[in-house]
XYZ file of C-alpha atoms in Angstrom:
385
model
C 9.799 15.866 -18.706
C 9.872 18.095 -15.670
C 9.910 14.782 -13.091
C 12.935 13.400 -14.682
C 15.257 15.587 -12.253
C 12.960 14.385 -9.488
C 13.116 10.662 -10.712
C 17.309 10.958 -10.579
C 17.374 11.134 -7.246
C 15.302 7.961 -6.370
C 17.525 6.205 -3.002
C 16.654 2.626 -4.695
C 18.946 1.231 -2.305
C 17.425 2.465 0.552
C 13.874 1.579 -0.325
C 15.063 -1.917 -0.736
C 16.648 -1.554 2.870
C 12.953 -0.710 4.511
C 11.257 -3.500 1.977
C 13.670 -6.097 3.395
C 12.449 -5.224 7.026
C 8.991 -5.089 5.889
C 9.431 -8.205 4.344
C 10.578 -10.123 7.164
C 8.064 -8.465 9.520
C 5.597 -9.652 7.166
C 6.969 -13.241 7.707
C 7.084 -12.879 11.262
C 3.488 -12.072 11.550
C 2.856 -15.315 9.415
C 4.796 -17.599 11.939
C 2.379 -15.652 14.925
C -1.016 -16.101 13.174
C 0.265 -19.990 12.477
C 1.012 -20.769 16.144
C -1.039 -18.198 17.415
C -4.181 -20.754 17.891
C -2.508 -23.838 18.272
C -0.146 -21.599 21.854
C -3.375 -20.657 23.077
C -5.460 -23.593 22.980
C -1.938 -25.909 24.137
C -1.841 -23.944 27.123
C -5.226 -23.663 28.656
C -6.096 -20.404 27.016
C -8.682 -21.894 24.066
C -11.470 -19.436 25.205
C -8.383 -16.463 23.638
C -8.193 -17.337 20.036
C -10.732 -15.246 18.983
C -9.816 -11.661 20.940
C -6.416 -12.801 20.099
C -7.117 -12.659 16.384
C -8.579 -9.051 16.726
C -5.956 -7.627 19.009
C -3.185 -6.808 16.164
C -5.910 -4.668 14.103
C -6.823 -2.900 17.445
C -3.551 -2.574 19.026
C -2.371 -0.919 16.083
C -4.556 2.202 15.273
C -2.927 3.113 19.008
C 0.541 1.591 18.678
C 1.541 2.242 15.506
C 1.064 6.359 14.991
C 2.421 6.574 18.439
C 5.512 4.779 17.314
C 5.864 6.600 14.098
C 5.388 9.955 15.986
C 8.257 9.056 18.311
C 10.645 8.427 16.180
C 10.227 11.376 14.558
C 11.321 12.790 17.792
C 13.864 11.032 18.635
C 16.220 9.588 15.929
C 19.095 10.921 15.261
C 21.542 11.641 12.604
C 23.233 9.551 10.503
C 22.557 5.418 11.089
C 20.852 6.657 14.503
C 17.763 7.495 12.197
C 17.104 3.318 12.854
C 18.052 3.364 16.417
C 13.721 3.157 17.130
C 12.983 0.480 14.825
C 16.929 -1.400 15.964
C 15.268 -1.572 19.425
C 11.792 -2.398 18.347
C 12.732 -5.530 16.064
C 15.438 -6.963 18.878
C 12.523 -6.942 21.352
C 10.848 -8.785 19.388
C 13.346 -11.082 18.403
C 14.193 -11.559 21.703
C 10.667 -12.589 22.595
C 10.583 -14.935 19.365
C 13.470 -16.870 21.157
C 12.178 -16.557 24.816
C 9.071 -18.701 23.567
C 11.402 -20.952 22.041
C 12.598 -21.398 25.618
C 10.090 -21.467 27.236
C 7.552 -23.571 24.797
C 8.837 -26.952 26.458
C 8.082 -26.033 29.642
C 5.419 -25.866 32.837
C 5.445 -22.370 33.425
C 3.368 -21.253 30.156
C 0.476 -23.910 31.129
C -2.267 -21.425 32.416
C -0.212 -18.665 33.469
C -0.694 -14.940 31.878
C 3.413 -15.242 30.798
C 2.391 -16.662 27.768
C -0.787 -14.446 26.603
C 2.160 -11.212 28.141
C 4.753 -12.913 25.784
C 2.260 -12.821 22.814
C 1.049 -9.482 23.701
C 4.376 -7.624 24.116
C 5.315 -9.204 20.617
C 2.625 -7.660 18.697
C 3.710 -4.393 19.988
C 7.253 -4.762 19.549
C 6.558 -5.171 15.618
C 3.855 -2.969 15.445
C 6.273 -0.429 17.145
C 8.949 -1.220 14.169
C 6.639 -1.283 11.031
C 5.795 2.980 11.106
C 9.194 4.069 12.069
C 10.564 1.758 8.747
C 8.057 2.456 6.051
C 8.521 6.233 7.117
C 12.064 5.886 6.087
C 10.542 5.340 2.567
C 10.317 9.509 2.424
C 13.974 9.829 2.365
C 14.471 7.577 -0.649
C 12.193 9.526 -2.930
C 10.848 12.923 -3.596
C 7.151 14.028 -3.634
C 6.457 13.430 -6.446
C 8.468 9.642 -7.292
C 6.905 8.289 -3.749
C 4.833 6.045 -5.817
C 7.668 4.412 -7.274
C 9.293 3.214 -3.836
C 5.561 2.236 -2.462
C 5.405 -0.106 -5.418
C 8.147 -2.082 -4.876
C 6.620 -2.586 -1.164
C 3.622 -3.744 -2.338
C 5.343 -6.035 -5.104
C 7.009 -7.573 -2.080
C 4.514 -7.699 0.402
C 1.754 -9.194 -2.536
C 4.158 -12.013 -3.390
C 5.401 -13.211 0.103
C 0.784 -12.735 1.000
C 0.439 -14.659 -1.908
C 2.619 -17.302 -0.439
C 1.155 -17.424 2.894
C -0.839 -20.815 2.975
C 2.095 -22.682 1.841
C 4.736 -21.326 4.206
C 2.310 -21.495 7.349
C 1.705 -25.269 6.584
C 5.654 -25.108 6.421
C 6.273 -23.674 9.799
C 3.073 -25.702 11.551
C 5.341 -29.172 10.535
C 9.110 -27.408 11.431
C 8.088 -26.928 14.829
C 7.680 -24.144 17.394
C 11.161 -24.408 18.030
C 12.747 -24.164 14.921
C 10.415 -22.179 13.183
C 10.644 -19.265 16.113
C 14.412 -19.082 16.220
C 14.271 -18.776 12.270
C 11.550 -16.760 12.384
C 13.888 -14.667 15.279
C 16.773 -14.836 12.220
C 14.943 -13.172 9.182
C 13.700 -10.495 11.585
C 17.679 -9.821 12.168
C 18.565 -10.422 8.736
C 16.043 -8.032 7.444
C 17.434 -4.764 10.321
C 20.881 -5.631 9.237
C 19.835 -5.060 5.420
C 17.786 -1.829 6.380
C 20.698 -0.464 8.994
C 23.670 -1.287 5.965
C 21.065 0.529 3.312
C 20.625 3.489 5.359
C 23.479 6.406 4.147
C 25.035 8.105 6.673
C 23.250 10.636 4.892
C 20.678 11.654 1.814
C 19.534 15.172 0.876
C 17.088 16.314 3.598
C 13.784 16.315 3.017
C 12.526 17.357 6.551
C 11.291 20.473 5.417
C 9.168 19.245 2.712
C 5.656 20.368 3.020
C 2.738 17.908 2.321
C 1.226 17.697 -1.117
C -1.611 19.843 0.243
C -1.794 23.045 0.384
C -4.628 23.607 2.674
C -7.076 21.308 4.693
C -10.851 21.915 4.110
C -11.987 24.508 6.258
C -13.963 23.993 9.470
C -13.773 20.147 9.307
C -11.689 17.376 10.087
C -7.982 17.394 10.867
C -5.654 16.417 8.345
C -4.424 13.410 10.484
C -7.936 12.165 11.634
C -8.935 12.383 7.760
C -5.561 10.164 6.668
C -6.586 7.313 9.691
C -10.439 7.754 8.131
C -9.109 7.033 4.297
C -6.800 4.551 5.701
C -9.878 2.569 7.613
C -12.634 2.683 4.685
C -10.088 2.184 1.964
C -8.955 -0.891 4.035
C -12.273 -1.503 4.210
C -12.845 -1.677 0.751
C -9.842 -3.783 0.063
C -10.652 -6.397 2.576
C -14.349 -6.392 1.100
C -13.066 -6.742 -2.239
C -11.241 -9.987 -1.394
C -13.986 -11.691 0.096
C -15.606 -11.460 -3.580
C -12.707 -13.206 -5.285
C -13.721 -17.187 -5.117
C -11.989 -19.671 -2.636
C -10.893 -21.594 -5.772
C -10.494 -21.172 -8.872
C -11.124 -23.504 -11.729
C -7.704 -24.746 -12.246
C -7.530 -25.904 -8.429
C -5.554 -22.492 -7.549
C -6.734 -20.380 -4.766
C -8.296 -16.909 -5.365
C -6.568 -14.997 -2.923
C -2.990 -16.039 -3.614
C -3.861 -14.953 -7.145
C -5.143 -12.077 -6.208
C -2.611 -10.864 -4.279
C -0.237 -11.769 -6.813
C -2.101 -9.822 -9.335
C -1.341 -6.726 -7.146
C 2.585 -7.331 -6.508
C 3.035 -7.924 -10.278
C 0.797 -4.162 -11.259
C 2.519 -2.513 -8.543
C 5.900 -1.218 -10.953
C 3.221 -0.076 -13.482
C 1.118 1.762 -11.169
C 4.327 3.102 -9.760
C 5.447 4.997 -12.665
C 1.553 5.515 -13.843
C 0.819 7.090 -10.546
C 4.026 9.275 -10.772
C 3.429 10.794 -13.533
C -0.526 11.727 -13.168
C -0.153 12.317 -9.070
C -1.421 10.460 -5.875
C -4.578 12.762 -5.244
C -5.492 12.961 -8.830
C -4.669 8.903 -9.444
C -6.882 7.988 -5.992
C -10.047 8.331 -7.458
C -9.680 6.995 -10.998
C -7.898 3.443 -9.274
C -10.115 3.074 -6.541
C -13.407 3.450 -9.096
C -11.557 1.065 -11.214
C -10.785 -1.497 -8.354
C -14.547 -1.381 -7.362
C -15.501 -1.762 -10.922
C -13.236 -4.885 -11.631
C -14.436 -6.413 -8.141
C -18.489 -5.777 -9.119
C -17.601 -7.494 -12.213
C -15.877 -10.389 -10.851
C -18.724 -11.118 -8.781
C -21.605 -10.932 -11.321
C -20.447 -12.370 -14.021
C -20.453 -16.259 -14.513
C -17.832 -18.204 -12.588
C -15.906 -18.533 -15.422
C -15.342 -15.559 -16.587
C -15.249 -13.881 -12.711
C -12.517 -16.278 -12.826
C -10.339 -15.221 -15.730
C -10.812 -11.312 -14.231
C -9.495 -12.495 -10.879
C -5.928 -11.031 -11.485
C -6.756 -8.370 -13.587
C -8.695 -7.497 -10.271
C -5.867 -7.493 -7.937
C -3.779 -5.423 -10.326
C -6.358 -2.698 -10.049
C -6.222 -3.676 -5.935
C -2.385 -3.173 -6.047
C -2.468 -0.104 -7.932
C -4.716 1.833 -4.992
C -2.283 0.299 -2.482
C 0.367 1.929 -4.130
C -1.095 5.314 -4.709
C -2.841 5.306 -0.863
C 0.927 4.275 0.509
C 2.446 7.244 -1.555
C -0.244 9.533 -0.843
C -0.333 8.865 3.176
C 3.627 9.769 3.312
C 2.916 13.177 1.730
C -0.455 13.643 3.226
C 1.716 15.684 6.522
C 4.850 17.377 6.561
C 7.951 15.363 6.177
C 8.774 15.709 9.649
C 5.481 14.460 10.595
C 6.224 11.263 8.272
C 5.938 8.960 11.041
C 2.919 9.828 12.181
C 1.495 9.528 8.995
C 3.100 5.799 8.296
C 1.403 5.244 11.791
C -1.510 5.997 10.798
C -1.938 4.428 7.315
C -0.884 1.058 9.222
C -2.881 1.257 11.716
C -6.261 2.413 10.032
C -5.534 -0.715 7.566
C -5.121 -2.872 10.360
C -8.046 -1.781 11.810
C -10.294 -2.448 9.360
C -9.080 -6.003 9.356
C -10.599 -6.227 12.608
C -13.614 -4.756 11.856
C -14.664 -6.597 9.076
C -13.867 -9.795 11.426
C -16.562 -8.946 13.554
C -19.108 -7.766 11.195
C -18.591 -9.602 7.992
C -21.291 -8.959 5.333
C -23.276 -12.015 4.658
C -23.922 -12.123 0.612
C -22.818 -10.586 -2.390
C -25.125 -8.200 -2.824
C -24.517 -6.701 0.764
C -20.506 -6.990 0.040
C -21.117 -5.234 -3.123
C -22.951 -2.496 -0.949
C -20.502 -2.344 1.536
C -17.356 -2.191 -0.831
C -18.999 1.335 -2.387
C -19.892 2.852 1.041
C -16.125 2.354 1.685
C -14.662 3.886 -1.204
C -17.029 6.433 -1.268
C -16.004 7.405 2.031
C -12.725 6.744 1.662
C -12.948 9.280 -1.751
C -14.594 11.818 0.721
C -11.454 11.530 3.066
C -9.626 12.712 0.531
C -12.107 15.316 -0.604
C -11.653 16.865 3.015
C -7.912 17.238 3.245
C -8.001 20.010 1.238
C -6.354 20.976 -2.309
C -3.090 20.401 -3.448
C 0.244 22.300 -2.922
């Protein structure tokens, strides 16, 4: 009964403002990793596809906490709290709609404009994603952060979910048109985050972390959030590689997966909420590894039928490791933190790319290395406020 006051003063509004950003960053980074293969190899750059597959994951454990940090710094009042990520998604708007101009012509055959173009992209968005899902710390209090990181991850599950289908989409539109749409949503999605900002909410710059204290003589508190952000990544990643390619039915694994975790996210929300992000870490994460052990020893069939059940638990850990990384620092440190959490994710992405674990039973291994690690990040910040 004590949260209720807490829950009251939930920004919904706002936190559908960031989520529409989010979303349509998400979408843009679809239309990239679609044409991101075919660009290279159409313009004499074949021998690219591969570091060009890794470079977002290792780009962004630099880019995206220096972002964050930055526009901490230097946003203003009022609407000017967007002016970093305004600037961040026109760039890369712009640059959607400069290949669009440019895709038709000599210039991009074996020159470095085109790799530049791609390049400069990636950082524009990366540069955009910390700054926005920081934002998520004025629509909610400490303790009602889970709430608002569910309905990201309800978003960002469905529209994953969806991926295969709308990349097949955009590979038969067309660079051209699929670019300069792809150029729209981003615009669409900053003017639904700049109109969903107030002019202003209660402050919350002050707020101190939900820790009290960092372990003594060990790691600092934002090395130990980009550690929990890489193994727990880790462990996510890992535990999608056990769900099957296809299921029985003729649906694919991963898109019901990752459906399983946007439809759990508004339960774990409130479930999260109520118990706390430190305290509700461990119990999801053991679950999630549980779920994903089970799914790959038991009998198709029934590995199957657990498949969703699976990414529920999966959504629920996203949810409480968003909420937890935006109180792991000060409020006024919040974009470091969002920097952080993206960028240790992404990382792991990369990682796992270039050392996959051939097996089951060495997946199985690796998934528990990572969430015990990643429960030993935690362990290491310190207790709680």
């Amino acid at each position: 009964m004590a949260e209720a006051p807490a829950f009251r003063t939930l920004h919904w509004r706002l936190a559908w403002g960031v989520v529409a950003l989010q979303a349509a960053l998400q979408l843009g980074w679809m239309v990239y990793r679609a044409y991101q293969p075919t660009l290279l190899q159409s313009f004499g750059f074949a021998g690219w596809v591969f570091a060009f597959s890794l470079l977002p994951g290792l780009l962004g454990v630099a880019i995206e906490p220096v972002a964050g940090s930055l526009s901490a710094r230097l946003r203003g009042e009022g609407r000017g709290r967007v002016v970093p990520v305004t600037l961040a998604v026109l760039v890369a708007g712009l640059l959607f709609l400069t290949l669009v101009g440019l895709s038709g012509s000599s210039l991009l055959r074996g020159s470095l404009l085109l790799p530049a173009l791609m390049l400069a992209w990636q950082i524009a968005v990366q540069a955009a994603a910390s700054p926005n899902l920081a934002l998520l710390q004025e629509a909610a209090p400490l303790r009602a952060l889970p709430r608002v990181a569910a309905l990201s991850v309800l978003v960002q599950g469905v529209i994953g979910a969806l991926e295969s289908p709308l990349s097949q989409g955009a590979l038969q539109a067309g660079p051209a048109f699929t670019f300069t749409l792809a150029a729209a949503v981003l615009l669409l999605g900053l003017a639904l985050l700049r109109a969903a900002v107030p002019v202003s909410v209660p402050s919350r710059a002050e707020r101190g972390p939900l820790f009290a204290s960092s372990a003594p003589g060990l790691v600092r508190p934002p090395v130990a959030l980009l550690l929990l952000a890489i193994a727990a990544g880790l462990a996510g990643a890992l535990a999608r590689e056990l769900v099957p390619a296809r299921l029985p039915a003729g649906l694919e694994g991963p898109a019901i997966f990752l459906l399983g975790a946007a439809l759990g996210a508004p339960w774990a929300g409130r479930a999260v909420a109520r118990l706390g992000v430190a305290r509700a870490l461990p119990v999801s994460l053991v679950s999630a590894v549980a779920l994903s052990a089970g799914v790959a020893l038991v009998p198709p069939g029934l590995g199957a039928l657990a498949v969703p059940f699976q990414g529920v638990a999966w959504g629920g850990v996203t949810t409480t490791l968003t909420a937890l990384a935006l109180g792991w620092l000060p409020a006024a440190r919040g974009g470091l933190a969002a920097g952080l959490l993206l960028g240790g994710s992404g990382l792991a992405g990369s990682l796992l790319s270039l050392a996959s674990p051939a097996g089951t039973a060495t997946t199985l291994v690796a998934l528990a290395a990572s969430a015990a690690l990643a429960l030993g990040c935690l362990r290491l910040r310190g207790r709680l406020a």
